[in-house]
Coordinates of C-alpha atoms in Angstrom, one line a residue:
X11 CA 33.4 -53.9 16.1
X12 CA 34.4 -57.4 16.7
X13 CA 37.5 -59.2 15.2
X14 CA 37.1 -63.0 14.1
X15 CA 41.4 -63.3 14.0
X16 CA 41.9 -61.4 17.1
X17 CA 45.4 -62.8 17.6
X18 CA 46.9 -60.4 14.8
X19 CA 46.1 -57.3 17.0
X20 CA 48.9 -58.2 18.7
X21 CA 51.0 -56.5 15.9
X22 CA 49.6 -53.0 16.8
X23 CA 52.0 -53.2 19.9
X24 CA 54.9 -53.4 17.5
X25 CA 54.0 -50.2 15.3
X26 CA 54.1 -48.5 18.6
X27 CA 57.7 -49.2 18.9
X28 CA 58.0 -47.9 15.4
X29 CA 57.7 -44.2 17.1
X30 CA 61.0 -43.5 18.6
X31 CA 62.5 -45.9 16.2
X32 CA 61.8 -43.6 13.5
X33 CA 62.8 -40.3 15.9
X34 CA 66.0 -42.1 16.8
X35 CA 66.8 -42.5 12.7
X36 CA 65.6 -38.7 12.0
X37 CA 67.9 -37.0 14.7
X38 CA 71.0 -39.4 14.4
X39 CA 70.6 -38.7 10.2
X40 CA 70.2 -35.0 11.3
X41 CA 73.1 -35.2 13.4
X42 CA 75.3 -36.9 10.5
X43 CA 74.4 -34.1 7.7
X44 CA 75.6 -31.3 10.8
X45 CA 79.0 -33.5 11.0
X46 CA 79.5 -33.4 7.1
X47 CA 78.7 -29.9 6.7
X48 CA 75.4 -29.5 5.8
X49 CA 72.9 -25.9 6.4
X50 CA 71.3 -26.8 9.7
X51 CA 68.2 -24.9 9.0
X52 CA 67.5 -26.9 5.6
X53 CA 67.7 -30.1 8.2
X54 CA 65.3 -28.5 11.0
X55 CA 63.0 -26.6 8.5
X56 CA 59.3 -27.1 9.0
X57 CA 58.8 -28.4 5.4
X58 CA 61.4 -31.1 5.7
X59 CA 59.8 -32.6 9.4
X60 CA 56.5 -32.0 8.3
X61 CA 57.3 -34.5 5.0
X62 CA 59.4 -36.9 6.9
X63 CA 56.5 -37.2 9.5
X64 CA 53.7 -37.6 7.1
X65 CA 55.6 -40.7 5.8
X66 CA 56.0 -42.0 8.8
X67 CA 52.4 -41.5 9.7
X68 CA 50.8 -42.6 6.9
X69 CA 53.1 -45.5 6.4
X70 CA 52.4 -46.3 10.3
X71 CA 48.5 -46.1 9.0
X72 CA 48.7 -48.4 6.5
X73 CA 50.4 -51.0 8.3
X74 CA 48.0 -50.5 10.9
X75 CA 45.2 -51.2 8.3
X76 CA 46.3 -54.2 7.4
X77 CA 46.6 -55.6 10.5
X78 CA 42.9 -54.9 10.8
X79 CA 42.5 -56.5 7.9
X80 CA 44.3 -59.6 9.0
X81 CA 41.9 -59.5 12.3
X82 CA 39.1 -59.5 9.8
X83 CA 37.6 -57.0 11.4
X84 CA 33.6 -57.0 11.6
X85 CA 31.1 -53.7 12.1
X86 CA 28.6 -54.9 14.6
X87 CA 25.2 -53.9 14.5
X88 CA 21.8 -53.9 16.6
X89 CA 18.8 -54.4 14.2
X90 CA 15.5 -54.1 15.8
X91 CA 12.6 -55.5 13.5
X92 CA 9.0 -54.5 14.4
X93 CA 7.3 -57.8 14.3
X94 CA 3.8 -57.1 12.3
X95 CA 0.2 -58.5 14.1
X96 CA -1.1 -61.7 11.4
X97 CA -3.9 -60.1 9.4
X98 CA -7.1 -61.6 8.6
X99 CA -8.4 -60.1 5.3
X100 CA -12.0 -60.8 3.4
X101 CA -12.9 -59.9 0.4
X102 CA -16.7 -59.0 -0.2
X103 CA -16.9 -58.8 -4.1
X104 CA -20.0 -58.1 -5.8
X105 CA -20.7 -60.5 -8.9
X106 CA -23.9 -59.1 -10.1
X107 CA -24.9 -58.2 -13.4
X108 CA -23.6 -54.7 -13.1
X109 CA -20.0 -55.6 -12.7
X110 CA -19.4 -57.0 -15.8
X111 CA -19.3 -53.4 -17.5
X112 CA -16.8 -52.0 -19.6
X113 CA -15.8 -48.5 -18.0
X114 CA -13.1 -50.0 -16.6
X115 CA -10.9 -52.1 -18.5
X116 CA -11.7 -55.2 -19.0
X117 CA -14.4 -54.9 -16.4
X118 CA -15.5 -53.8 -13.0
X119 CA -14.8 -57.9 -12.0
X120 CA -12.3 -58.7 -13.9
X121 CA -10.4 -55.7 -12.8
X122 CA -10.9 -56.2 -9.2
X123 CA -10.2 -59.9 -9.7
X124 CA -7.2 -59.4 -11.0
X125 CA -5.9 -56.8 -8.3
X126 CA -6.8 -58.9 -5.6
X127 CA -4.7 -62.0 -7.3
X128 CA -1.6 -59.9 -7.8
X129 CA -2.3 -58.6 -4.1
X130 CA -2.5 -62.2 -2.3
X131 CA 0.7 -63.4 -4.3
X132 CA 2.7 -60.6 -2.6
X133 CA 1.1 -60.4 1.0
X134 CA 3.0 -61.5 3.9
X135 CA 2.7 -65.2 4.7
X136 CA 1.1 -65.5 7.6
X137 CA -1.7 -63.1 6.5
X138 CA -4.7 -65.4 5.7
X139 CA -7.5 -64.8 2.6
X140 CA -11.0 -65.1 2.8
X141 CA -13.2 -64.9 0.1
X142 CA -17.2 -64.0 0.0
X143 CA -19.1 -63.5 -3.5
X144 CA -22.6 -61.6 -3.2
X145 CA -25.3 -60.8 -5.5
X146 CA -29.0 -61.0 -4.4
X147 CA -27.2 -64.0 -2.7
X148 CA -24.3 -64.7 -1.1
X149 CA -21.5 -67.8 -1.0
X150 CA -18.6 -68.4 1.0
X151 CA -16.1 -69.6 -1.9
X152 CA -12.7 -69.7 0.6
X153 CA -12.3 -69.9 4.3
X154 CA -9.5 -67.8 5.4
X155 CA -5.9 -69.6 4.1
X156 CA -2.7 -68.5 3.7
X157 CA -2.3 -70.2 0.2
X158 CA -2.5 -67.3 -2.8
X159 CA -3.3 -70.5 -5.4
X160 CA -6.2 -71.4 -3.4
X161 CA -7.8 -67.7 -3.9
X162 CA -6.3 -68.0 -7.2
X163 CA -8.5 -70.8 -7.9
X164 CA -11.8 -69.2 -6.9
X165 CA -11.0 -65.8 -8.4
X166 CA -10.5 -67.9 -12.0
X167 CA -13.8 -69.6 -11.0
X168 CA -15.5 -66.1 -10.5
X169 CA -14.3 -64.5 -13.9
X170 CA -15.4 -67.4 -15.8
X171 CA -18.9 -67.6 -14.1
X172 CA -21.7 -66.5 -17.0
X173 CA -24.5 -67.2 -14.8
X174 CA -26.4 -64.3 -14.2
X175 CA -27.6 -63.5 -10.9
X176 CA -29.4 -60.4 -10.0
X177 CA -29.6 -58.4 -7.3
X178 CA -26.7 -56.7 -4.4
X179 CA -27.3 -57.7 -0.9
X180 CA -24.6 -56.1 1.0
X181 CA -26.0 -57.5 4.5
X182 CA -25.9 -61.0 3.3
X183 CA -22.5 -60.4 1.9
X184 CA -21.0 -59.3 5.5
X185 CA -23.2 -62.6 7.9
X186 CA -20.8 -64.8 5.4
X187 CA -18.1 -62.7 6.3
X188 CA -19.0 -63.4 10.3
X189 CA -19.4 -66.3 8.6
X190 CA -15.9 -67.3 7.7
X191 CA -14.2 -65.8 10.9
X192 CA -16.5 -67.1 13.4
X193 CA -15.7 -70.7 11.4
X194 CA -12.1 -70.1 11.7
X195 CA -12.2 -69.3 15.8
X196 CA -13.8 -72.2 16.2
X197 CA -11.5 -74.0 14.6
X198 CA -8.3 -71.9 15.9
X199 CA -9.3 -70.2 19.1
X200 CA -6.4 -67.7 19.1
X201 CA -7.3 -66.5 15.4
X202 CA -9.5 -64.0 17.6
X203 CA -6.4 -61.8 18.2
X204 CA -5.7 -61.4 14.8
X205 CA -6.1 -58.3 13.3
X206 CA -9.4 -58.8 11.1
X207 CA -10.6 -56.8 8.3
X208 CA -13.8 -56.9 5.5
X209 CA -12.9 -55.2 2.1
X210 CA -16.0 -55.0 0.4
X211 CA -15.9 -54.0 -3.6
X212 CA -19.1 -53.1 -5.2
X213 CA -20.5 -50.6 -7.9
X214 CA -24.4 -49.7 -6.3
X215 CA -26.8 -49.8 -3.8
X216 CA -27.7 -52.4 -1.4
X217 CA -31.0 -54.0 -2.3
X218 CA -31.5 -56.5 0.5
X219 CA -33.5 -56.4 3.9
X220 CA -30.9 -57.4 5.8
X221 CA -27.9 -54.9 5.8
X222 CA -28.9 -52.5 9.5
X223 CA -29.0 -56.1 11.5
X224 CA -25.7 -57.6 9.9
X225 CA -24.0 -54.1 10.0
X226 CA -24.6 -54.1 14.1
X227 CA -23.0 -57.7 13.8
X228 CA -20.2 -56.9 12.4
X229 CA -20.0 -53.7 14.6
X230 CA -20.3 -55.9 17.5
X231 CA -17.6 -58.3 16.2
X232 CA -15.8 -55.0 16.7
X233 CA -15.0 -55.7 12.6
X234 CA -14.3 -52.6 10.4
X235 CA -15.6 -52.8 6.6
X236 CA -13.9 -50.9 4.4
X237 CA -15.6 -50.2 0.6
X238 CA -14.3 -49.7 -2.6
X239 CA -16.8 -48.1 -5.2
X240 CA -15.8 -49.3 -8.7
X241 CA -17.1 -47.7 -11.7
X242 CA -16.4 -44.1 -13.3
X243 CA -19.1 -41.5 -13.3
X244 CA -21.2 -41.7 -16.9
X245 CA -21.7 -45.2 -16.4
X246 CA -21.8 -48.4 -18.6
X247 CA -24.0 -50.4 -20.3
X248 CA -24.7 -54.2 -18.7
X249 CA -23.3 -57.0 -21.1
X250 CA -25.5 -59.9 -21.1
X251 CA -23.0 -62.0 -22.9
X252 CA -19.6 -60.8 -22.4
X253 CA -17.1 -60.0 -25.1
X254 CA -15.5 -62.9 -25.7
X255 CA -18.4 -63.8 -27.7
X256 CA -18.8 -63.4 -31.2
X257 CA -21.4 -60.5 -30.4
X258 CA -21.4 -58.3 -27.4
X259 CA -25.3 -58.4 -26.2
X260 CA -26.6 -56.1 -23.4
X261 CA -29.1 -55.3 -20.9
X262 CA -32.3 -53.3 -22.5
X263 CA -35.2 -52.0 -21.0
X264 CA -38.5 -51.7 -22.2
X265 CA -38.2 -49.4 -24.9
X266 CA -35.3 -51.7 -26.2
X267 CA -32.6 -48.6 -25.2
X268 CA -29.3 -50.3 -23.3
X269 CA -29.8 -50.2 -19.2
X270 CA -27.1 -48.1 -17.8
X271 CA -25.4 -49.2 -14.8
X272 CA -24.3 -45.5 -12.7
X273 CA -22.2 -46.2 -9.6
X274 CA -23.5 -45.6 -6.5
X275 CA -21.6 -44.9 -3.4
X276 CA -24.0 -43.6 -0.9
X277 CA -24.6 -47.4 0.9
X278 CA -20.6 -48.0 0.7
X279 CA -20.3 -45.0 2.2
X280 CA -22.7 -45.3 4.7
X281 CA -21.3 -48.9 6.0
X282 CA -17.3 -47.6 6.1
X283 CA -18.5 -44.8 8.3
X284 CA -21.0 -46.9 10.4
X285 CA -18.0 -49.7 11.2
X286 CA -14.9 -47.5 11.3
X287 CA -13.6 -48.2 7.9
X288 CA -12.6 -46.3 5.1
X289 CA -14.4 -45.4 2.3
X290 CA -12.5 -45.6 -1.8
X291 CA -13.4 -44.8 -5.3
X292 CA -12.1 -46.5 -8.2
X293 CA -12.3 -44.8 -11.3
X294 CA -10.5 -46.4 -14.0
X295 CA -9.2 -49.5 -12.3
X296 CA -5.9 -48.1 -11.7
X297 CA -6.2 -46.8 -8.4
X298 CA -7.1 -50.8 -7.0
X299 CA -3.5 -51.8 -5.7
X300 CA -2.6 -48.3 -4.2
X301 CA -6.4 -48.3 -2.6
X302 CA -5.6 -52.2 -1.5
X303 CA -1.8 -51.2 0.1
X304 CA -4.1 -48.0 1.6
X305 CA -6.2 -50.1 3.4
X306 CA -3.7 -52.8 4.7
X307 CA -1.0 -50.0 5.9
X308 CA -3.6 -48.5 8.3
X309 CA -4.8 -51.3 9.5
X310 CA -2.1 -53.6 9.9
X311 CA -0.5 -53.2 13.8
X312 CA 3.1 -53.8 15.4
X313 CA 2.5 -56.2 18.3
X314 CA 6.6 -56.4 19.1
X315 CA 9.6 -56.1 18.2
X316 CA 12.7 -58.3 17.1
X317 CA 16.4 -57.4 18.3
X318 CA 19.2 -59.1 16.2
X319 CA 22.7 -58.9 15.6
X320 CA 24.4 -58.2 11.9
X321 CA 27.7 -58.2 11.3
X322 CA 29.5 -57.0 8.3
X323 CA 33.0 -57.5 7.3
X324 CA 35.2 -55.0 7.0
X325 CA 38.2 -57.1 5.3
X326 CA 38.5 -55.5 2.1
X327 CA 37.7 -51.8 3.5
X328 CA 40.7 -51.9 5.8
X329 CA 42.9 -53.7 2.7
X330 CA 41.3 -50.8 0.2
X331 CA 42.4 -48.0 3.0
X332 CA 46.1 -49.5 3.6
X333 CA 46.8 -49.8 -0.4
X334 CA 45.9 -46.1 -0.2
X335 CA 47.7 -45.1 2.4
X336 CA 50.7 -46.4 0.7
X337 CA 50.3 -44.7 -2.3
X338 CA 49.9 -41.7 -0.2
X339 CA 53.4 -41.9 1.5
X340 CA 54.8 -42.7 -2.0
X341 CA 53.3 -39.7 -3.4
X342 CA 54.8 -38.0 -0.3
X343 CA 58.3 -39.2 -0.5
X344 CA 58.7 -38.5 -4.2
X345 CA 56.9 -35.2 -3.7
X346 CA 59.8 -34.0 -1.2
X347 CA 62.3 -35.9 -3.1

């Protein structure tokens, strides 16, 4: 405790002397009722000392608290902050065909889009967003920034893409993601001690050539993927114009019956277990965020921590506590009176 007045402490000294002030006027009044005649024992009974010293006490108490009060007293306290390692997060989405299905609401995409926007408005600041769409191809659509409107911008650009592209090549997907952080250390040398991470959202099976050679990069990158499998269990049909056309059209096969896209988790599965990650299932869509705060609170590490000082005032506490106190030797007095 620390006082900001300290000058006021002073009076404590003075309710000191208060003690055999108030001793001195209890015997010589005692003394005066003997010499006028009054029943000793009703003068020294335990009843009548104990009353006349909780006045004085609690009276002495609440003086006391406002001179504390006066002092403006402070509570001091040692805060010790863990000071979090920067984070550098991509995001491996799949764009094919597939993920524009219904099951979950509006989409597979659009679902994930939207969870990963809401996500990058609330992350910590000096975490940084990459961005890597894949489908039998692969583009780099953001370097790794700090700025949520910049993956803002490519996640709008992504939902209102209607060019189709066929084809999921996971391996192509995670060179980009090299891709972007090798970029970055060449740009920022130190970025290499930032806590790096590939979240890669996808509803099937890897059809490229080229996901065992980019999966021993990014093992050797020391880089851990985790997956999140999007899509519920009956599967969807594939919309080949979306709904916000006037008619909803859809993938058929040869016998004109709708293709039905099935989730498939045995690659994701594969590639979180191969590179240390974890591997996620998202039913409904619901269970994105929680999946997304999953990933980030096991991964994220404390690389120090921050000692400060707070102080909080304890002004009106010790004015609350002497008003109180008052009231209290009030309720005393008239109690005995």
């Amino acid at each position: 405790m620390r006082f900001l007045q300290p000058d006021y402490l002073y009076l404590l000294f003075l309710l000191l002397a208060l003690f055999p002030l108030w001793l001195f006027r209890v015997t010589r009044a005692r003394r005066a009722r003997i010499l006028a005649g009054a029943p000793v024992r009703n003068l020294s009974s335990p009843s009548s000392m104990t009353a006349d010293a909780a006045i004085f006490g609690t009276a002495t108490l609440a003086l006391a608290a406002l001179v504390l009060s006066l002092a403006q007293a402070q509570w001091v306290r040692q805060v010790i902050t863990p000071q979090l390692k920067k984070m550098d997060l991509v995001f491996l989405i799949d764009t094919s065909p597939s993920m524009r299905a219904e099951d979950v609401r509006p989409s597979r995409l659009d679902r994930a889009l939207e969870v990963i926007a809401a996500f990058c408005d609330r992350k910590p600041e000096h975490d940084r967003i990459g961005l890597v769409a894949f489908t039998g191809g692969s583009v780099v659509l953001s370097y790794l920034t700090e700025d949520p409107n910049n993956i803002r911008y490519y996640l709008n650009y992504l939902h209102d893409d209607r060019v189709q592209r066929l084809g999921t090549n996971i391996g192509r997907a995670l060179s980009n993601g090299l891709t972007v952080l090798k970029k970055e250390q060449e740009i920022n040398p130190a970025a290499a001690d930032n806590k790096r991470v590939f979240i890669l959202i996808s509803d099937g099976e890897d059809h490229g050539a080229e996901l065992n050679n980019a999966v021993s990069n990014v093992k050797g990158a020391g880089i851990k993927v985790h997956t999140i499998a999007i899509g519920s269990a009956q599967g969807a049909p594939i919309p080949v114009a979306w709904s916000d056309t006037p008619t909803t059209r859809y993938l058929l096969d040869a016998k004109g019956e709708p293709v039905i896209s099935y989730l498939d988790e045995r690659t994701l599965r594969r590639l979180a277990q191969e590179t240390g990650g974890g591997a996620y299932r998202a039913v409904t869509g619901l269970e994105l965020p929680q999946i997304l705060t999953r990933i980030v609170d096991t991964e994220r590490e404390i690389e120090g921590f921050k000692r400060s000082v707070e102080f909080r005032d304890l002004h009106q506490e010790f004015l609350f506590a002497a008003f109180g106190l008052l009231l209290t030797a009030i309720f005393i007095r008239g109690a005995r009176v």
